[in-house]
Amino acid sequence: MMIDAISFERDALRYLDQRFLPLKEVRVATRDYKRVIEAIKTLAIRGAPLIGIAAGYAVVLAARQFKGKKKNFRAHLFKAIQEIEASRPTAVNLFFATARLKRVIDAELAQSDIPELAQKLEREARLIHDEEIERCELIARNGLRLLQQEFSHVLPFQRLTVLTHCNTGELATGGVGTAFGVIARAWEAGLIEKVYASETRPLLQGLRLTAYELEKAQIPFEVVSDSSAAFLMQKAMIDFVIVGADRIAANGDVANKIGTYAHAVAAHFHGRKFFVAAPISTIDFAIADGSQIPIERRANLELTRIYGRSVAKDNLPALNFAFDITPHSLVSAIITDKGVLKPNFADAIAELAPEQTESYDNA
Ligand code: MRU
């Protein structure tokens, strides 16, 4: 499946504006880092790994846009990076990407002129992009193996039904996807009967984007309202749940799209496995637990309007959290590119990258 969600060509960032999907495929090319910030804020570019990839390229554009003297270059770039980091708070991939580019600036600035440094930043941004694509492949492979093991008792007799939430495919990652990648590989291997995609209120990433990707991949699916997940489990229509993540704390607590926690509670109550698939760039090793993850609150209008059309008074009191935290006790396994983590997650995560303890200052 090639959706071509994002690329960097001829010094411009090219992306599919996801706000218009699936009705219109609007492609944008920009050389302005501020336009990339706007795209991230408005969810034209979205999904944790894709936000990280776009943030990397935004720094490259900011370097290319600089017209002043070299002595002012670092200040310009760090100011631009601060603006990029202020675009969205929850997905840690963004800060993972900017931290890498800051390291390149500080390591290379003294011995490089401005065009050379911009070149080095581009190399690093492309590396981040390539690594995310590679990580998706590894997650998909590890996830397939996990499903084969977990369901070895039923797979000779029946195929599996799965519930997923929000959007985790190429549109969210640039690669085969996180949760979506596992589903796609499992479908190809003959393990999956059907996918239930919850619509994902209020911005409908499940209805608009996951359905678009499932259709392209020719995987059988039905969109369901977010609130029907528990009922489908009660009717034994869902074998397992798999979602992506925007940030995972060091103890395995998972921040993901609002509604994820409710699915996890329902899965726990009904004895269904609840899997999280995420690259290690989504793990924030410096955050002890989920209570420290900054949760984005978005405009009330996203609730009172549907697709820009008012369905209630614009000034209605409304509370619009974009993400929630699923406690690690509800998570059966975290499928990463470095392997499948099982409880105790704190130990498994500490083992994964004991040297990485950098904290992302974005509160
Ligand atoms: O607000 P969004 O659409 O950026 O939220 C995206 C999600 O919550 C995804 O589930 C998450 O980023 C995992 S993506 C691979």
PDB file of C-alpha atoms in Angstrom, residues 123-321:
ATOM      1  CA  ARG A 123      20.770  13.789   6.477  1.00  0.00           C
ATOM      2  CA  GLU A 124      19.660  13.343  10.109  1.00  0.00           C
ATOM      3  CA  ALA A 125      15.995  14.104   9.301  1.00  0.00           C
ATOM      4  CA  ARG A 126      16.061  11.533   6.486  1.00  0.00           C
ATOM      5  CA  LEU A 127      17.620   9.032   8.857  1.00  0.00           C
ATOM      6  CA  ILE A 128      14.793   9.570  11.372  1.00  0.00           C
ATOM      7  CA  HIS A 129      12.305   9.029   8.526  1.00  0.00           C
ATOM      8  CA  ASP A 130      14.027   5.852   7.291  1.00  0.00           C
ATOM      9  CA  GLU A 131      14.332   4.511  10.834  1.00  0.00           C
ATOM     10  CA  GLU A 132      10.607   4.966  11.496  1.00  0.00           C
ATOM     11  CA  ILE A 133       9.801   3.009   8.328  1.00  0.00           C
ATOM     12  CA  GLU A 134      12.188   0.262   9.394  1.00  0.00           C
ATOM     13  CA  ARG A 135      10.800   0.231  12.948  1.00  0.00           C
ATOM     14  CA  CYS A 136       7.287  -0.324  11.591  1.00  0.00           C
ATOM     15  CA  GLU A 137       8.475  -3.408   9.684  1.00  0.00           C
ATOM     16  CA  LEU A 138      10.059  -4.834  12.813  1.00  0.00           C
ATOM     17  CA  ILE A 139       6.976  -4.098  14.936  1.00  0.00           C
ATOM     18  CA  ALA A 140       4.770  -5.809  12.340  1.00  0.00           C
ATOM     19  CA  ARG A 141       7.024  -8.866  12.306  1.00  0.00           C
ATOM     20  CA  ASN A 142       7.199  -9.057  16.122  1.00  0.00           C
ATOM     21  CA  GLY A 143       3.438  -8.537  16.392  1.00  0.00           C
ATOM     22  CA  LEU A 144       2.664 -11.314  13.933  1.00  0.00           C
ATOM     23  CA  ARG A 145       4.815 -13.713  15.929  1.00  0.00           C
ATOM     24  CA  LEU A 146       3.093 -12.667  19.170  1.00  0.00           C
ATOM     25  CA  LEU A 147      -0.377 -13.278  17.722  1.00  0.00           C
ATOM     26  CA  GLN A 148       0.695 -16.687  16.429  1.00  0.00           C
ATOM     27  CA  GLN A 149       1.855 -17.591  19.947  1.00  0.00           C
ATOM     28  CA  GLU A 150      -1.012 -16.028  21.909  1.00  0.00           C
ATOM     29  CA  PHE A 151      -3.722 -17.569  19.747  1.00  0.00           C
ATOM     30  CA  SER A 152      -2.037 -20.867  18.869  1.00  0.00           C
ATOM     31  CA  HIS A 153      -4.921 -22.746  20.532  1.00  0.00           C
ATOM     32  CA  VAL A 154      -7.633 -21.213  18.318  1.00  0.00           C
ATOM     33  CA  LEU A 155      -5.836 -20.408  15.057  1.00  0.00           C
ATOM     34  CA  PRO A 156      -6.043 -23.910  13.600  1.00  0.00           C
ATOM     35  CA  PHE A 157      -9.845 -23.615  13.823  1.00  0.00           C
ATOM     36  CA  GLN A 158     -10.777 -19.984  13.374  1.00  0.00           C
ATOM     37  CA  ARG A 159      -9.503 -16.602  12.299  1.00  0.00           C
ATOM     38  CA  LEU A 160      -9.402 -13.613  14.634  1.00  0.00           C
ATOM     39  CA  THR A 161     -11.448 -10.463  14.948  1.00  0.00           C
ATOM     40  CA  VAL A 162      -9.670  -7.362  16.176  1.00  0.00           C
ATOM     41  CA  LEU A 163     -10.665  -3.920  17.392  1.00  0.00           C
ATOM     42  CA  THR A 164      -8.397  -0.948  16.741  1.00  0.00           C
ATOM     43  CA  HIS A 165      -8.764   2.713  17.642  1.00  0.00           C
ATOM     44  CA  CYS A 166      -7.672   5.944  15.937  1.00  0.00           C
ATOM     45  CA  ASN A 167      -5.262   5.613  13.015  1.00  0.00           C
ATOM     46  CA  THR A 168      -1.905   3.872  13.087  1.00  0.00           C
ATOM     47  CA  GLY A 169      -1.064   3.016   9.486  1.00  0.00           C
ATOM     48  CA  GLU A 170       1.051   4.711   6.840  1.00  0.00           C
ATOM     49  CA  LEU A 171      -0.773   8.000   7.399  1.00  0.00           C
ATOM     50  CA  ALA A 172       0.390   8.006  11.025  1.00  0.00           C
ATOM     51  CA  THR A 173       3.877   6.594  10.559  1.00  0.00           C
ATOM     52  CA  GLY A 174       5.172   6.891   6.987  1.00  0.00           C
ATOM     53  CA  GLY A 175       5.689   3.096   7.045  1.00  0.00           C
ATOM     54  CA  VAL A 176       3.434   0.050   7.222  1.00  0.00           C
ATOM     55  CA  GLY A 177       2.192   1.306  10.586  1.00  0.00           C
ATOM     56  CA  THR A 178       2.331   0.309  14.223  1.00  0.00           C
ATOM     57  CA  ALA A 179      -0.915  -1.425  15.254  1.00  0.00           C
ATOM     58  CA  PHE A 180      -1.990  -1.264  11.608  1.00  0.00           C
ATOM     59  CA  GLY A 181       1.248  -2.932  10.490  1.00  0.00           C
ATOM     60  CA  VAL A 182       0.625  -5.858  12.854  1.00  0.00           C
ATOM     61  CA  ILE A 183      -2.943  -6.178  11.573  1.00  0.00           C
ATOM     62  CA  ALA A 184      -1.803  -5.993   7.934  1.00  0.00           C
ATOM     63  CA  ARG A 185       0.880  -8.681   8.357  1.00  0.00           C
ATOM     64  CA  ALA A 186      -1.522 -10.875  10.352  1.00  0.00           C
ATOM     65  CA  TRP A 187      -4.121 -10.490   7.609  1.00  0.00           C
ATOM     66  CA  GLU A 188      -1.582 -11.461   4.943  1.00  0.00           C
ATOM     67  CA  ALA A 189      -0.666 -14.516   7.034  1.00  0.00           C
ATOM     68  CA  GLY A 190      -4.328 -15.576   7.169  1.00  0.00           C
ATOM     69  CA  LEU A 191      -4.879 -14.886  10.883  1.00  0.00           C
ATOM     70  CA  ILE A 192      -7.496 -12.162  10.628  1.00  0.00           C
ATOM     71  CA  GLU A 193     -11.150 -12.466   9.782  1.00  0.00           C
ATOM     72  CA  LYS A 194     -12.229  -8.892  10.279  1.00  0.00           C
ATOM     73  CA  VAL A 195     -11.132  -5.563  11.742  1.00  0.00           C
ATOM     74  CA  TYR A 196     -13.444  -3.319  13.755  1.00  0.00           C
ATOM     75  CA  ALA A 197     -12.255   0.284  13.481  1.00  0.00           C
ATOM     76  CA  SER A 198     -13.723   2.591  16.100  1.00  0.00           C
ATOM     77  CA  GLU A 199     -14.660   5.929  14.583  1.00  0.00           C
ATOM     78  CA  THR A 200     -12.538   8.027  17.007  1.00  0.00           C
ATOM     79  CA  ARG A 201     -14.535  11.049  18.022  1.00  0.00           C
ATOM     80  CA  PRO A 202     -14.181  13.951  17.636  1.00  0.00           C
ATOM     81  CA  LEU A 203     -11.860  14.098  14.609  1.00  0.00           C
ATOM     82  CA  LEU A 204     -12.824  10.692  13.220  1.00  0.00           C
ATOM     83  CA  GLN A 205      -9.389   9.268  12.475  1.00  0.00           C
ATOM     84  CA  GLY A 206     -10.877   5.745  12.583  1.00  0.00           C
ATOM     85  CA  LEU A 207     -13.807   6.477  10.294  1.00  0.00           C
ATOM     86  CA  ARG A 208     -11.875   8.647   7.836  1.00  0.00           C
ATOM     87  CA  LEU A 209      -8.280   7.389   7.895  1.00  0.00           C
ATOM     88  CA  THR A 210      -8.160   3.816   9.176  1.00  0.00           C
ATOM     89  CA  ALA A 211     -11.104   2.857   6.968  1.00  0.00           C
ATOM     90  CA  TYR A 212      -9.278   4.494   4.015  1.00  0.00           C
ATOM     91  CA  GLU A 213      -6.154   2.447   4.737  1.00  0.00           C
ATOM     92  CA  LEU A 214      -8.049  -0.806   5.352  1.00  0.00           C
ATOM     93  CA  GLU A 215      -9.920  -0.362   2.093  1.00  0.00           C
ATOM     94  CA  LYS A 216      -6.674   0.231   0.181  1.00  0.00           C
ATOM     95  CA  ALA A 217      -5.140  -2.869   1.776  1.00  0.00           C
ATOM     96  CA  GLN A 218      -8.323  -4.838   0.997  1.00  0.00           C
ATOM     97  CA  ILE A 219      -8.675  -5.994   4.595  1.00  0.00           C
ATOM     98  CA  PRO A 220     -12.298  -6.731   5.618  1.00  0.00           C
ATOM     99  CA  PHE A 221     -13.537  -4.249   8.205  1.00  0.00           C
ATOM    100  CA  GLU A 222     -16.464  -2.493   9.773  1.00  0.00           C
ATOM    101  CA  VAL A 223     -16.400   0.938  11.333  1.00  0.00           C
ATOM    102  CA  VAL A 224     -18.093   1.021  14.738  1.00  0.00           C
ATOM    103  CA  SER A 225     -18.953   3.896  17.043  1.00  0.00           C
ATOM    104  CA  ASP A 226     -16.472   4.339  19.888  1.00  0.00           C
ATOM    105  CA  SER A 227     -19.145   3.481  22.430  1.00  0.00           C
ATOM    106  CA  SER A 228     -19.972   0.071  20.930  1.00  0.00           C
ATOM    107  CA  ALA A 229     -16.673  -1.634  21.836  1.00  0.00           C
ATOM    108  CA  ALA A 230     -17.830  -3.094  25.180  1.00  0.00           C
ATOM    109  CA  PHE A 231     -21.039  -4.384  23.608  1.00  0.00           C
ATOM    110  CA  LEU A 232     -19.132  -6.124  20.801  1.00  0.00           C
ATOM    111  CA  MET A 233     -16.923  -7.795  23.395  1.00  0.00           C
ATOM    112  CA  GLN A 234     -19.966  -8.863  25.410  1.00  0.00           C
ATOM    113  CA  LYS A 235     -21.241 -10.507  22.224  1.00  0.00           C
ATOM    114  CA  ALA A 236     -17.855 -12.263  21.775  1.00  0.00           C
ATOM    115  CA  MET A 237     -17.287 -10.445  18.490  1.00  0.00           C
ATOM    116  CA  ILE A 238     -13.768  -9.223  19.354  1.00  0.00           C
ATOM    117  CA  ASP A 239     -10.823 -11.538  20.062  1.00  0.00           C
ATOM    118  CA  PHE A 240      -8.268  -8.853  20.874  1.00  0.00           C
ATOM    119  CA  VAL A 241      -7.616  -5.115  20.802  1.00  0.00           C
ATOM    120  CA  ILE A 242      -4.528  -3.464  19.344  1.00  0.00           C
ATOM    121  CA  VAL A 243      -3.711   0.245  19.364  1.00  0.00           C
ATOM    122  CA  GLY A 244      -0.730   2.546  18.827  1.00  0.00           C
ATOM    123  CA  ALA A 245       0.677   5.024  21.321  1.00  0.00           C
ATOM    124  CA  ASP A 246       1.724   8.644  21.489  1.00  0.00           C
ATOM    125  CA  ARG A 247       3.918   8.288  24.547  1.00  0.00           C
ATOM    126  CA  ILE A 248       4.756   5.381  26.819  1.00  0.00           C
ATOM    127  CA  ALA A 249       6.084   6.056  30.319  1.00  0.00           C
ATOM    128  CA  ALA A 250       8.926   4.073  31.897  1.00  0.00           C
ATOM    129  CA  ASN A 251       6.416   1.901  33.815  1.00  0.00           C
ATOM    130  CA  GLY A 252       4.439   1.010  30.664  1.00  0.00           C
ATOM    131  CA  ASP A 253       1.524   3.442  31.089  1.00  0.00           C
ATOM    132  CA  VAL A 254       0.328   4.392  27.613  1.00  0.00           C
ATOM    133  CA  ALA A 255      -0.914   7.732  26.290  1.00  0.00           C
ATOM    134  CA  ASN A 256      -2.990   7.260  23.154  1.00  0.00           C
ATOM    135  CA  LYS A 257      -6.024   8.751  21.468  1.00  0.00           C
ATOM    136  CA  ILE A 258      -8.931   9.549  23.789  1.00  0.00           C
ATOM    137  CA  GLY A 259     -11.147   6.486  24.017  1.00  0.00           C
ATOM    138  CA  THR A 260      -8.259   4.026  24.198  1.00  0.00           C
ATOM    139  CA  TYR A 261      -8.546   3.679  27.973  1.00  0.00           C
ATOM    140  CA  ALA A 262     -12.259   2.824  27.711  1.00  0.00           C
ATOM    141  CA  HIS A 263     -11.412   0.076  25.200  1.00  0.00           C
ATOM    142  CA  ALA A 264      -8.740  -1.252  27.586  1.00  0.00           C
ATOM    143  CA  VAL A 265     -11.164  -1.312  30.522  1.00  0.00           C
ATOM    144  CA  ALA A 266     -13.720  -3.170  28.403  1.00  0.00           C
ATOM    145  CA  ALA A 267     -11.067  -5.637  27.198  1.00  0.00           C
ATOM    146  CA  HIS A 268      -9.968  -6.297  30.792  1.00  0.00           C
ATOM    147  CA  PHE A 269     -13.556  -6.835  31.964  1.00  0.00           C
ATOM    148  CA  HIS A 270     -14.231  -9.256  29.118  1.00  0.00           C
ATOM    149  CA  GLY A 271     -10.898 -11.086  29.380  1.00  0.00           C
ATOM    150  CA  ARG A 272      -9.630  -9.922  25.986  1.00  0.00           C
ATOM    151  CA  LYS A 273      -5.959  -9.228  25.246  1.00  0.00           C
ATOM    152  CA  PHE A 274      -5.082  -5.544  24.892  1.00  0.00           C
ATOM    153  CA  PHE A 275      -1.916  -4.952  22.856  1.00  0.00           C
ATOM    154  CA  VAL A 276      -0.026  -1.721  22.241  1.00  0.00           C
ATOM    155  CA  ALA A 277       2.293  -1.419  19.226  1.00  0.00           C
ATOM    156  CA  ALA A 278       4.856   1.383  19.194  1.00  0.00           C
ATOM    157  CA  PRO A 279       8.426   2.146  18.122  1.00  0.00           C
ATOM    158  CA  ILE A 280      11.008   2.854  20.791  1.00  0.00           C
ATOM    159  CA  SER A 281      10.894   6.511  19.675  1.00  0.00           C
ATOM    160  CA  THR A 282       7.496   6.591  21.449  1.00  0.00           C
ATOM    161  CA  ILE A 283       8.929   5.521  24.808  1.00  0.00           C
ATOM    162  CA  ASP A 284       9.763   8.358  27.162  1.00  0.00           C
ATOM    163  CA  PHE A 285      12.307   6.726  29.446  1.00  0.00           C
ATOM    164  CA  ALA A 286      12.494   9.850  31.610  1.00  0.00           C
ATOM    165  CA  ILE A 287       8.836   9.841  32.625  1.00  0.00           C
ATOM    166  CA  ALA A 288       8.154   7.475  35.521  1.00  0.00           C
ATOM    167  CA  ASP A 289       4.437   6.987  34.961  1.00  0.00           C
ATOM    168  CA  GLY A 290       1.486   8.159  32.912  1.00  0.00           C
ATOM    169  CA  SER A 291       0.466  10.937  35.298  1.00  0.00           C
ATOM    170  CA  GLN A 292       3.480  12.927  34.076  1.00  0.00           C
ATOM    171  CA  ILE A 293       2.587  12.721  30.390  1.00  0.00           C
ATOM    172  CA  PRO A 294       1.280  16.066  29.115  1.00  0.00           C
ATOM    173  CA  ILE A 295      -2.196  15.525  27.693  1.00  0.00           C
ATOM    174  CA  GLU A 296      -3.248  17.880  24.931  1.00  0.00           C
ATOM    175  CA  ARG A 297      -6.544  19.731  25.342  1.00  0.00           C
ATOM    176  CA  ARG A 298      -7.933  20.904  22.026  1.00  0.00           C
ATOM    177  CA  ALA A 299     -10.519  23.503  21.042  1.00  0.00           C
ATOM    178  CA  ASN A 300     -14.117  23.036  22.218  1.00  0.00           C
ATOM    179  CA  LEU A 301     -15.214  23.660  18.635  1.00  0.00           C
ATOM    180  CA  GLU A 302     -13.914  20.215  17.657  1.00  0.00           C
ATOM    181  CA  LEU A 303     -16.749  18.836  19.791  1.00  0.00           C
ATOM    182  CA  THR A 304     -19.506  21.284  18.961  1.00  0.00           C
ATOM    183  CA  ARG A 305     -18.862  21.187  15.216  1.00  0.00           C
ATOM    184  CA  ILE A 306     -18.623  18.210  12.913  1.00  0.00           C
ATOM    185  CA  TYR A 307     -16.542  18.904   9.878  1.00  0.00           C
ATOM    186  CA  GLY A 308     -16.806  22.630  10.435  1.00  0.00           C
ATOM    187  CA  ARG A 309     -20.595  22.467  10.612  1.00  0.00           C
ATOM    188  CA  SER A 310     -22.112  23.581  13.905  1.00  0.00           C
ATOM    189  CA  VAL A 311     -24.249  20.937  15.562  1.00  0.00           C
ATOM    190  CA  ALA A 312     -24.531  22.840  18.854  1.00  0.00           C
ATOM    191  CA  LYS A 313     -23.869  26.346  20.099  1.00  0.00           C
ATOM    192  CA  ASP A 314     -20.193  27.230  19.533  1.00  0.00           C
ATOM    193  CA  ASN A 315     -19.882  28.557  23.076  1.00  0.00           C
ATOM    194  CA  LEU A 316     -21.265  25.414  24.714  1.00  0.00           C
ATOM    195  CA  PRO A 317     -19.143  24.399  27.719  1.00  0.00           C
ATOM    196  CA  ALA A 318     -17.100  21.443  26.464  1.00  0.00           C
ATOM    197  CA  LEU A 319     -13.990  19.549  27.534  1.00  0.00           C
ATOM    198  CA  ASN A 320     -11.880  18.133  24.731  1.00  0.00           C
ATOM    199  CA  PHE A 321      -8.920  16.001  25.845  1.00  0.00           C
TER     200      PHE A 321
END
